[in-house]
Every structure is written in C-alpha cells, then in structure tokens.
CSV table of C-alpha atoms in Angstrom, one decimal:
chain,number,residue,atom,x,y,z
L,1150,MET,CA,61.2,29.5,-11.3
L,1151,THR,CA,62.2,26.6,-9.0
L,1152,THR,CA,62.7,26.9,-5.3
L,1153,ALA,CA,65.7,25.4,-3.7
L,1154,PRO,CA,64.9,22.7,-1.2
L,1155,LEU,CA,64.8,23.8,2.4
L,1156,PRO,CA,67.8,22.6,4.4
L,1157,ARG,CA,67.5,20.0,7.1
L,1158,TRP,CA,66.8,21.1,10.6
L,1159,SER,CA,69.6,22.7,12.5
L,1160,LYS,CA,71.0,20.8,15.4
L,1161,ASP,CA,69.5,23.3,17.8
L,1162,ARG,CA,66.1,22.9,16.3
L,1163,ALA,CA,66.3,19.1,16.4
L,1164,ASN,CA,67.5,19.0,20.0
L,1165,ALA,CA,64.8,21.5,21.1
L,1166,TRP,CA,62.2,19.3,19.5
L,1167,TRP,CA,63.6,16.3,21.4
L,1168,HIS,CA,63.7,18.1,24.8
L,1169,ALA,CA,60.0,19.1,24.5
L,1170,GLN,CA,58.7,15.6,24.9
L,1171,PRO,CA,59.3,12.3,26.7
L,1172,CYS,CA,61.9,10.0,25.2
L,1173,PRO,CA,59.8,7.6,22.9
L,1174,VAL,CA,59.7,4.0,23.8
L,1175,GLY,CA,57.5,2.0,21.4
L,1176,CYS,CA,57.1,-0.8,19.0
L,1177,ASN,CA,56.7,-1.4,15.3
L,1178,PHE,CA,53.0,-2.0,15.0
L,1179,LEU,CA,51.2,-4.4,12.7
L,1180,PRO,CA,48.0,-5.9,14.1
L,1181,SER,CA,48.2,-9.7,14.7
L,1182,SER,CA,45.4,-10.2,12.2
L,1183,ALA,CA,47.4,-8.8,9.3
L,1184,VAL,CA,50.0,-10.7,7.3
L,1185,ASN,CA,51.6,-7.5,5.9
L,1186,PHE,CA,50.9,-3.8,5.7
L,1187,LEU,CA,48.7,-4.2,2.6
L,1188,GLU,CA,46.4,-6.4,4.6
L,1189,MET,CA,46.5,-4.0,7.5
L,1190,TRP,CA,45.3,-1.0,5.5
L,1191,MET,CA,42.9,-2.3,2.8
L,1192,PRO,CA,39.2,-1.7,3.5
L,1193,ASP,CA,38.0,-5.3,3.8
L,1194,SER,CA,40.8,-6.3,6.2
L,1195,PHE,CA,41.3,-3.1,8.3
L,1196,ASP,CA,40.6,-4.7,11.7
L,1197,ARG,CA,39.6,-1.8,14.0
L,1198,ASP,CA,38.7,-4.1,16.9
L,1199,THR,CA,42.1,-5.8,16.9
L,1200,ILE,CA,44.0,-2.6,16.4
L,1201,ALA,CA,42.2,-0.8,19.2
L,1202,ARG,CA,42.7,-3.7,21.6
L,1203,GLU,CA,46.4,-4.2,20.8
L,1204,LEU,CA,47.1,-0.4,21.0
L,1205,ARG,CA,45.5,-0.4,24.4
L,1206,TRP,CA,47.8,-3.3,25.5
L,1207,ALA,CA,50.8,-1.3,24.2
L,1208,ALA,CA,49.8,1.7,26.3
L,1209,GLU,CA,49.0,-0.4,29.4
L,1210,MET,CA,52.5,-1.9,29.4
L,1211,GLY,CA,54.0,1.7,29.3
L,1212,LEU,CA,54.8,2.2,25.6
L,1213,ASN,CA,54.2,5.8,24.5
L,1214,SER,CA,54.7,5.6,20.7
L,1215,ILE,CA,54.3,3.3,17.7
L,1216,ARG,CA,56.0,3.1,14.3
L,1217,THR,CA,53.8,1.8,11.5
L,1218,ASN,CA,54.0,1.5,7.7
L,1219,LEU,CA,51.5,2.9,5.2
L,1220,HIS,CA,51.4,1.4,1.7
L,1221,TYR,CA,51.4,3.2,-1.6
L,1222,LEU,CA,49.1,0.8,-3.4
L,1223,VAL,CA,46.3,1.4,-0.8
L,1224,TRP,CA,46.6,5.1,-1.4
L,1225,LYS,CA,46.6,4.5,-5.2
L,1226,HIS,CA,43.4,2.4,-5.2
L,1227,ASP,CA,41.5,3.9,-2.2
L,1228,ARG,CA,43.0,7.2,-1.3
L,1229,ASP,CA,40.1,8.6,0.7
L,1230,GLY,CA,39.6,5.3,2.5
L,1231,LEU,CA,43.2,5.1,3.5
L,1232,MET,CA,43.2,8.6,4.8
L,1233,ALA,CA,40.1,7.9,6.9
L,1234,ARG,CA,41.5,4.8,8.3
L,1235,PHE,CA,44.9,6.4,9.0
L,1236,ASP,CA,43.1,9.3,10.8
L,1237,TRP,CA,41.2,6.8,12.9
L,1238,LEU,CA,44.4,5.0,13.9
L,1239,LEU,CA,46.1,8.3,14.8
L,1240,GLN,CA,43.2,9.3,17.0
L,1241,THR,CA,42.9,5.9,18.6
L,1242,ALA,CA,46.6,5.9,19.4
L,1243,SER,CA,46.5,9.5,20.6
L,1244,ASP,CA,43.6,8.7,23.0
L,1245,MET,CA,45.8,6.1,24.6
L,1246,GLY,CA,48.8,8.3,24.9
L,1247,LEU,CA,50.7,6.9,21.9
L,1248,SER,CA,52.4,9.1,19.2
L,1249,VAL,CA,52.8,7.7,15.7
L,1250,MET,CA,55.8,7.6,13.4
L,1251,PRO,CA,54.5,6.7,9.9
L,1252,VAL,CA,56.7,5.1,7.3
L,1253,LEU,CA,56.0,5.9,3.7
L,1254,PHE,CA,58.3,3.7,1.5
L,1255,ASP,CA,59.8,0.3,2.3
L,1256,ASP,CA,62.1,-2.1,0.4
L,1257,CYS,CA,61.6,-5.0,2.8
L,1258,GLY,CA,59.8,-7.5,0.5
L,1259,PHE,CA,61.0,-10.5,2.4
L,1260,GLY,CA,58.3,-12.7,0.8
L,1261,GLY,CA,59.9,-12.3,-2.6
L,1262,ALA,CA,56.7,-11.4,-4.4
L,1263,GLU,CA,55.8,-7.9,-5.7
L,1264,PRO,CA,52.9,-6.3,-3.9
L,1265,VAL,CA,49.4,-6.9,-5.4
L,1266,TYR,CA,46.4,-4.9,-4.2
L,1267,GLY,CA,43.7,-7.3,-3.0
L,1268,PRO,CA,43.3,-10.2,-0.6
L,1269,GLN,CA,46.7,-11.3,0.7
L,1270,PRO,CA,47.8,-15.0,0.9
L,1271,ASP,CA,48.0,-16.8,4.2
L,1272,PRO,CA,51.5,-17.0,5.7
L,1273,VAL,CA,53.9,-19.8,4.8
L,1274,PRO,CA,53.8,-22.0,7.9
L,1275,GLY,CA,56.8,-21.4,10.2
L,1276,LEU,CA,58.5,-18.8,8.0
L,1277,HIS,CA,59.3,-15.4,9.5
L,1278,ASN,CA,57.5,-12.5,7.7
L,1279,SER,CA,56.7,-14.8,4.8
L,1280,ARG,CA,54.3,-12.4,3.0
L,1281,ALA,CA,56.1,-9.1,3.7
L,1282,VAL,CA,55.8,-6.9,0.6
L,1283,ALA,CA,57.7,-3.7,-0.2
L,1284,SER,CA,56.1,-0.3,-0.8
L,1285,PRO,CA,55.7,0.7,-3.6
L,1286,GLY,CA,57.5,-2.6,-4.6
L,1287,ARG,CA,61.0,-3.3,-5.6
L,1288,ALA,CA,60.2,-3.5,-9.3
L,1289,ALA,CA,58.2,-0.3,-9.1
L,1290,VAL,CA,61.2,1.5,-7.5
L,1291,THR,CA,63.3,0.8,-10.6
L,1292,ASN,CA,60.6,2.2,-12.9
L,1293,ARG,CA,61.3,5.9,-13.0
L,1294,ALA,CA,58.1,6.6,-15.0
L,1295,LEU,CA,56.1,5.8,-11.8
L,1296,TRP,CA,58.0,8.3,-9.6
L,1297,PRO,CA,55.6,11.2,-10.1
L,1298,GLU,CA,52.9,9.0,-8.5
L,1299,PHE,CA,55.2,8.3,-5.6
L,1300,HIS,CA,55.7,12.0,-5.2
L,1301,ALA,CA,52.0,12.6,-5.2
L,1302,TYR,CA,51.5,9.9,-2.6
L,1303,LEU,CA,54.1,11.3,-0.2
L,1304,ALA,CA,53.1,14.9,-0.7
L,1305,ASP,CA,49.4,14.1,-0.1
L,1306,ILE,CA,50.0,12.4,3.2
L,1307,ILE,CA,52.6,14.7,4.6
L,1308,GLN,CA,50.7,17.9,3.5
L,1309,THR,CA,47.5,16.6,5.1
L,1310,TYR,CA,49.2,15.9,8.5
L,1311,SER,CA,52.1,18.4,8.3
L,1312,THR,CA,51.0,20.2,11.5
L,1313,ASP,CA,49.3,17.3,13.3
L,1314,PRO,CA,50.7,16.8,16.9
L,1315,ARG,CA,49.7,13.1,16.8
L,1316,ILE,CA,52.6,12.5,14.3
L,1317,LEU,CA,55.9,12.3,16.1
L,1318,ALA,CA,58.1,12.2,13.0
L,1319,TRP,CA,58.1,11.1,9.4
L,1320,ASP,CA,60.1,8.0,8.5
L,1321,LEU,CA,60.3,8.4,4.8
L,1322,TYR,CA,61.8,5.1,3.7
L,1323,ASN,CA,62.3,1.9,5.6
L,1324,GLU,CA,65.6,0.1,4.8
L,1325,PRO,CA,66.2,1.5,1.3
L,1326,GLY,CA,68.2,-1.0,-0.7
L,1327,ASN,CA,67.2,-4.1,1.4
L,1328,ARG,CA,67.1,-7.0,-1.1
L,1329,MET,CA,66.7,-9.9,1.3
L,1330,ILE,CA,64.2,-12.7,0.5
L,1331,PHE,CA,63.4,-15.4,3.1
L,1332,LEU,CA,63.0,-18.9,1.8
L,1333,PRO,CA,61.5,-22.0,3.4
L,1334,GLY,CA,64.0,-24.5,4.7
L,1335,GLY,CA,66.2,-22.0,6.5
L,1336,GLU,CA,67.8,-20.3,3.4
L,1337,TYR,CA,67.7,-16.8,2.0
L,1338,ALA,CA,68.2,-15.2,-1.3
L,1339,GLU,CA,68.7,-11.6,-2.6
L,1340,HIS,CA,66.8,-9.5,-5.1
L,1341,ASP,CA,68.5,-7.9,-8.1
L,1342,PRO,CA,71.4,-5.6,-6.9
L,1343,ALA,CA,70.3,-3.1,-9.5
L,1344,LEU,CA,67.6,-2.0,-7.0
L,1345,SER,CA,70.1,-0.2,-4.7
L,1346,PRO,CA,71.0,2.9,-6.8
L,1347,HIS,CA,67.3,3.4,-7.6
L,1348,SER,CA,66.5,3.2,-3.9
L,1349,LYS,CA,69.1,5.7,-3.0
L,1350,ASP,CA,67.8,8.1,-5.6
L,1351,LEU,CA,64.2,7.6,-4.4
L,1352,MET,CA,65.2,8.2,-0.8
L,1353,GLU,CA,66.9,11.5,-1.8
L,1354,SER,CA,63.9,12.5,-3.8
L,1355,ALA,CA,61.6,11.7,-0.9
L,1356,PHE,CA,63.6,14.1,1.4
L,1357,ALA,CA,63.4,16.8,-1.3
L,1358,TRP,CA,59.6,16.3,-1.8
L,1359,ALA,CA,59.0,16.4,2.0
L,1360,ARG,CA,61.3,19.4,2.5
L,1361,ALA,CA,59.2,21.3,0.0
L,1362,ILE,CA,56.2,20.8,2.3
L,1363,ASN,CA,58.2,21.8,5.4
L,1364,PRO,CA,56.2,19.8,8.0
L,1365,HIS,CA,56.3,20.7,11.6
L,1366,GLN,CA,57.6,17.2,12.4
L,1367,PRO,CA,61.2,16.1,11.7
L,1368,LEU,CA,62.2,13.9,8.8
L,1369,THR,CA,64.3,10.8,9.0
L,1370,VAL,CA,65.5,7.6,7.3
L,1371,ALA,CA,67.2,5.0,9.4
L,1372,ALA,CA,70.7,3.7,8.8
L,1373,TRP,CA,70.5,0.0,8.9
L,1374,CYS,CA,73.6,-1.8,7.5
L,1375,THR,CA,75.7,-3.2,10.3
L,1376,PRO,CA,78.6,-5.7,10.0
L,1377,ILE,CA,78.0,-9.3,10.9
L,1378,PRO,CA,79.7,-10.5,14.1
L,1379,GLY,CA,83.4,-11.0,13.6
L,1380,ASP,CA,83.6,-8.5,10.7
L,1381,ASP,CA,85.7,-5.5,11.3
L,1382,GLY,CA,83.8,-3.4,8.8
L,1383,ALA,CA,82.3,-0.1,9.9
L,1384,ALA,CA,78.6,0.2,10.8
L,1385,PHE,CA,76.4,2.4,8.6
L,1386,ASP,CA,79.1,2.9,6.0
L,1387,ASP,CA,76.9,1.9,3.0
L,1388,PRO,CA,76.4,4.9,0.6
L,1389,ILE,CA,72.7,4.8,1.3
L,1390,ASP,CA,73.2,4.8,5.1
L,1391,ARG,CA,75.7,7.7,4.9
L,1392,GLN,CA,73.3,9.7,2.8
L,1393,ALA,CA,70.4,8.9,5.1
L,1394,LEU,CA,72.3,10.2,8.1
L,1395,ALA,CA,73.4,13.3,6.2
L,1396,LEU,CA,69.8,14.2,5.3
L,1397,SER,CA,67.9,13.3,8.4
L,1398,ASP,CA,66.7,15.9,10.9
L,1399,VAL,CA,66.9,13.3,13.7
L,1400,ILE,CA,69.2,10.3,13.7
L,1401,THR,CA,67.5,6.9,13.4
L,1402,PHE,CA,69.1,3.4,13.0
L,1403,HIS,CA,68.3,-0.3,13.1
L,1404,ALA,CA,70.5,-2.8,14.9
L,1405,TYR,CA,69.7,-6.4,15.9
L,1406,CYS,CA,72.8,-7.1,17.9
L,1407,ASP,CA,74.2,-7.8,21.4
L,1408,ILE,CA,74.7,-5.1,24.0
L,1409,GLU,CA,78.4,-4.4,23.2
L,1410,ASN,CA,77.6,-3.6,19.6
L,1411,ALA,CA,74.5,-1.6,20.6
L,1412,ARG,CA,76.6,0.6,22.8
L,1413,GLN,CA,79.2,1.0,20.1
L,1414,TYR,CA,76.6,2.0,17.5
L,1415,VAL,CA,75.0,4.6,19.8
L,1416,THR,CA,78.4,6.1,20.6
L,1417,GLN,CA,79.3,6.3,17.0
L,1418,LEU,CA,76.0,8.1,16.1
L,1419,GLN,CA,76.3,10.5,19.0
L,1420,GLU,CA,78.9,12.3,17.0
L,1421,HIS,CA,76.1,13.8,14.9
L,1422,ASP,CA,74.9,15.7,18.0
L,1423,ARG,CA,71.3,15.1,17.1
L,1424,PRO,CA,68.5,13.2,18.8
L,1425,ILE,CA,68.8,9.4,18.3
L,1426,MET,CA,66.2,6.7,18.0
L,1427,ILE,CA,66.6,3.0,17.2
L,1428,THR,CA,63.5,2.3,15.2
L,1429,GLU,CA,64.1,-1.5,14.9
L,1430,TRP,CA,65.7,-3.8,17.4
L,1431,MET,CA,65.0,-6.7,19.8
L,1432,ALA,CA,65.6,-10.2,18.5
L,1433,ARG,CA,66.0,-12.5,21.5
L,1434,THR,CA,67.9,-15.4,19.9
L,1435,ILE,CA,70.7,-13.3,18.5
L,1436,GLY,CA,71.3,-11.4,21.8
L,1437,SER,CA,69.1,-8.3,21.2
L,1438,ARG,CA,67.1,-8.3,24.5
L,1439,ILE,CA,64.8,-6.0,26.5
L,1440,GLN,CA,66.6,-7.0,29.7
L,1441,ASP,CA,69.9,-5.4,28.9
L,1442,GLN,CA,69.5,-3.1,25.9
L,1443,LEU,CA,66.4,-1.2,26.8
L,1444,PRO,CA,68.0,0.1,30.0
L,1445,LEU,CA,71.1,1.0,27.9
L,1446,TYR,CA,69.1,3.0,25.4
L,1447,HIS,CA,67.2,4.7,28.3
L,1448,ASP,CA,70.4,5.7,30.0
L,1449,MET,CA,71.9,7.0,26.7
L,1450,ASN,CA,68.7,9.0,26.0
L,1451,VAL,CA,68.0,7.0,22.8
L,1452,GLY,CA,64.4,6.4,21.8
L,1453,ALA,CA,63.7,2.7,21.1
L,1454,TYR,CA,61.1,0.9,19.0
L,1455,ASN,CA,61.3,-2.9,19.2
L,1456,TRP,CA,60.0,-5.0,16.4
L,1457,GLY,CA,56.5,-6.4,16.9
L,1458,LEU,CA,53.8,-6.3,19.6
L,1459,VAL,CA,51.4,-9.3,19.4
L,1460,LYS,CA,52.3,-12.7,17.9
L,1461,GLY,CA,50.3,-13.1,14.7
L,1462,ARG,CA,50.1,-13.6,11.0
L,1463,THR,CA,53.5,-12.1,10.3
L,1464,GLN,CA,55.0,-15.0,12.3
L,1465,THR,CA,57.8,-12.8,13.5
L,1466,ASP,CA,58.0,-14.8,16.7
L,1467,GLN,CA,59.7,-17.3,14.4
L,1468,PRO,CA,63.4,-16.8,13.8
L,1469,TRP,CA,65.1,-15.5,10.7
L,1470,PRO,CA,66.2,-18.2,8.2
L,1471,ARG,CA,68.8,-20.4,9.8
L,1472,GLU,CA,71.6,-19.1,7.5
L,1473,LEU,CA,71.1,-15.6,8.8
L,1474,GLU,CA,71.1,-16.7,12.4
L,1475,VAL,CA,74.4,-18.5,11.9
L,1476,LEU,CA,75.9,-15.4,10.3
L,1477,HIS,CA,74.9,-13.5,13.4
L,1478,GLY,CA,76.8,-16.1,15.5
L,1479,LYS,CA,73.7,-17.7,17.1
L,1480,VAL,CA,71.7,-20.9,16.7
L,1481,ARG,CA,68.0,-21.5,16.9
L,1482,ALA,CA,66.5,-21.5,20.4
L,1483,PRO,CA,63.0,-23.0,20.0
L,1484,GLU,CA,61.8,-21.9,23.4
L,1485,LEU,CA,62.4,-18.2,22.6
L,1486,TRP,CA,60.4,-16.0,20.4
L,1487,PHE,CA,62.5,-14.0,17.9
L,1488,HIS,CA,60.3,-10.8,18.0
L,1489,ASP,CA,57.0,-9.8,19.6
L,1490,LEU,CA,56.0,-9.1,23.2
L,1491,LEU,CA,52.5,-10.5,23.7
L,1492,TRP,CA,50.4,-13.6,23.1
L,1493,PRO,CA,47.2,-13.0,21.1
L,1494,ASP,CA,45.2,-12.8,24.4
L,1495,GLY,CA,47.4,-10.0,25.7
L,1496,ARG,CA,49.6,-12.1,28.1
L,1497,ALA,CA,53.3,-11.2,28.1
L,1498,PHE,CA,55.7,-13.7,26.5
L,1499,ASP,CA,58.1,-12.7,29.3
L,1500,PRO,CA,56.6,-10.7,32.2
L,1501,GLN,CA,60.0,-9.4,33.1
L,1502,GLU,CA,60.2,-7.6,29.8
L,1503,VAL,CA,56.9,-5.8,30.5
L,1504,SER,CA,58.0,-4.9,34.0
L,1505,ILE,CA,61.2,-3.3,32.6
L,1506,ILE,CA,59.3,-1.3,30.0
L,1507,ARG,CA,56.9,0.0,32.7
L,1508,ASP,CA,59.7,0.9,35.1
L,1509,LEU,CA,61.8,2.7,32.5
L,1510,THR,CA,58.9,4.7,31.0
L,1511,GLN,CA,57.8,5.9,34.4
L,1512,LYS,CA,61.1,7.6,35.2
L,1513,PRO,CA,63.2,10.1,33.3
L,1514,SER,CA,66.3,9.1,31.4
L,1515,ARG,CA,69.7,10.3,32.6
L,1516,ALA,CA,69.7,13.2,30.2
L,1517,GLU,CA,66.1,14.2,31.2
L,1518,SER,CA,67.2,14.1,34.8
L,1519,ILE,CA,70.1,16.5,34.1
L,1520,ARG,CA,67.7,18.9,32.2
L,1521,GLU,CA,65.4,19.0,35.2
C-alpha cells in the first residue's frame, strides 16, 4: 500500500508557528573563507574558527537567524562527516541566538561548471560568485536515474533533524530552474532550458518526500522570478514559482529591487494569508538597500535574509555582470559593495546599516505590537 502525501500546513497552523517566535532577521551565510558551499562543508576546508567568529559578529549586530545551503555531494562522499559538521554549526549558531534555515537543493551554478567533490578552484578575479556550483548539479537534476539518491539525501537530513528546535524551517530548493551563468567581461549566459521542467518535478518530489517525514518545522521554496524594471509582467508568475507558492507552508520569495517594487511584491504575497519571509535581498547598486527596505519589511511583518555577511572568496561584494545591472536599470557604482555587510576584520561596510539592524531587531514589528 502507498500512503497519500500529507497536505501542507493549514493557514492557522502556519500563522500560529509564526506568532510563537520573533520575526526572523538574518543573512545568507557562507563563511568568507569558502568560495562556494562545497568548500564550506568538505572536511579539509570546513573552517570552524572563521564560522564561529562570523556567526558571533552576526549575532552582535542583532541578527537572529541564518540561511545556509548544504550540498548533496558532501553527503554522498562523507555522510557522517557532513552530519557532524552540520550539527556543530547548528549548536554554534544556537549558542549565539541564531536559528538556521537549511537549503537542500540549489540550481544556482553561476560559475558554469558542474560540481566536483574535492578542492575547489580559486575565484575568478573580480567576478561575482564565480565558483558557485549547483546542488546536486544542473546536469544531475536532468538525470532521473539519480533521483533515488537525492531522495535518500533529503530524507536522511530532514528525518535526523525533524524535531530539532535549532532548525527554523526547511528551504527545500533554492531558485529551481535558475540557468544563469556569470561570465568575465560583464556578460552572462544561460544553461540549457531543458533544465526547467526537471527542476520543477524535482521540487515537487522534494515536497512529497519531506511531507512523508512530517517534520515539526515548516517547508518552503521561494518564488524568485520578478520582472525587470519597465516590464509590465506579473511577479512570481513562472510555473515553478506558482507551484512553489502553492506547496509551501510559509511563503518565501527573492527580490533584488527598489522599495516600490518590494512593497508591491509583499502586498501581492499577503493574499496567501500565510507568514512571509524574503530569503534573498539587498543589492545596493540596484536600489535594494538596508536603509529603506529593512524598515519596510519590519513594518509589514516580513522576515528578511539579506545576501551575504562578510566580504570573502565568493566576491559577492562585486556587482552582477554589467549586462544584468543594465537590465535592472542601474549602472556600476565602484564605491558601493553589491552584497555583504562586513569587512573580513568585522568592521561594518556601512555603520548605518548595522545601526538599523540593531534598532529593528530590538523592537517588535507592527504586527507583533498589535498581538501584544
């Protein structure tokens, strides 16, 4: 006999979960010593000293959560080691008052190469996220014969931590269907469009596999396709996005945009009547800024995770390729970092940003004030 998948959480359950904790304000975390998530988690390059130091800095500035990606290949080659390292990170973060939102799959292979287990190449000078690799890898996603291994990976991790209070939520798949490749010289390319239907199916399978475990934490996948400035197209109208929103217990989304569009996207997503978190945002040179948008998200009771913490080997302080910046209606501003909050010695890139984060995380949001 087969058991029908459990339904997603009711709105009442999702909102009760949300009301039982502070509104999360966090960052996407990759230590400055790692060029990608493979390098972060492999045994010879898992940098406990740097991770502990940088998580302490995150907590000291007022953040209360992190979002971070695991990688299937590390689980495949060193399952017990990965679990031990992940548990260490969970406890280190928890000791500092930081919850964790793990991400299990990811199509963002901006470096263009398929992931290979082992030492990772150094970054391409000046190129944003030049060695980013997908998990399990774009080519692997299209190979359905490998999917039982992907199922085993997801089930092992979620089952092990299904009742762990250190886990805030499970982000099952980062940007399914993202085919972008960043090229030197300011250009970009795209991976084979045949990836997208496989990504959609893997995302749906990931929800079904996770539902069968029925973890205490909510499940989500972020909607991420937004129109470029000047385009009248609807946000989050891609088939993958629509399905992600329909399957998620709590609503998550990505948006690198100005404040007017940010407000519009939140208003649109409020129609779902579920908790909302933006799990990627903040890109200074295209108008996505701490100074105006974090107060907006706070006032609208939206959890917010900016991209990046400490300037490092990912080089995400560098801008997107110039062609992408132009599409977003902005031009390069060399004096501004694109992402990231801190220098490698812990100094703030912009002290005003840190002051705003501390101020907002020390007072309740408007919705929290009403509840009180």
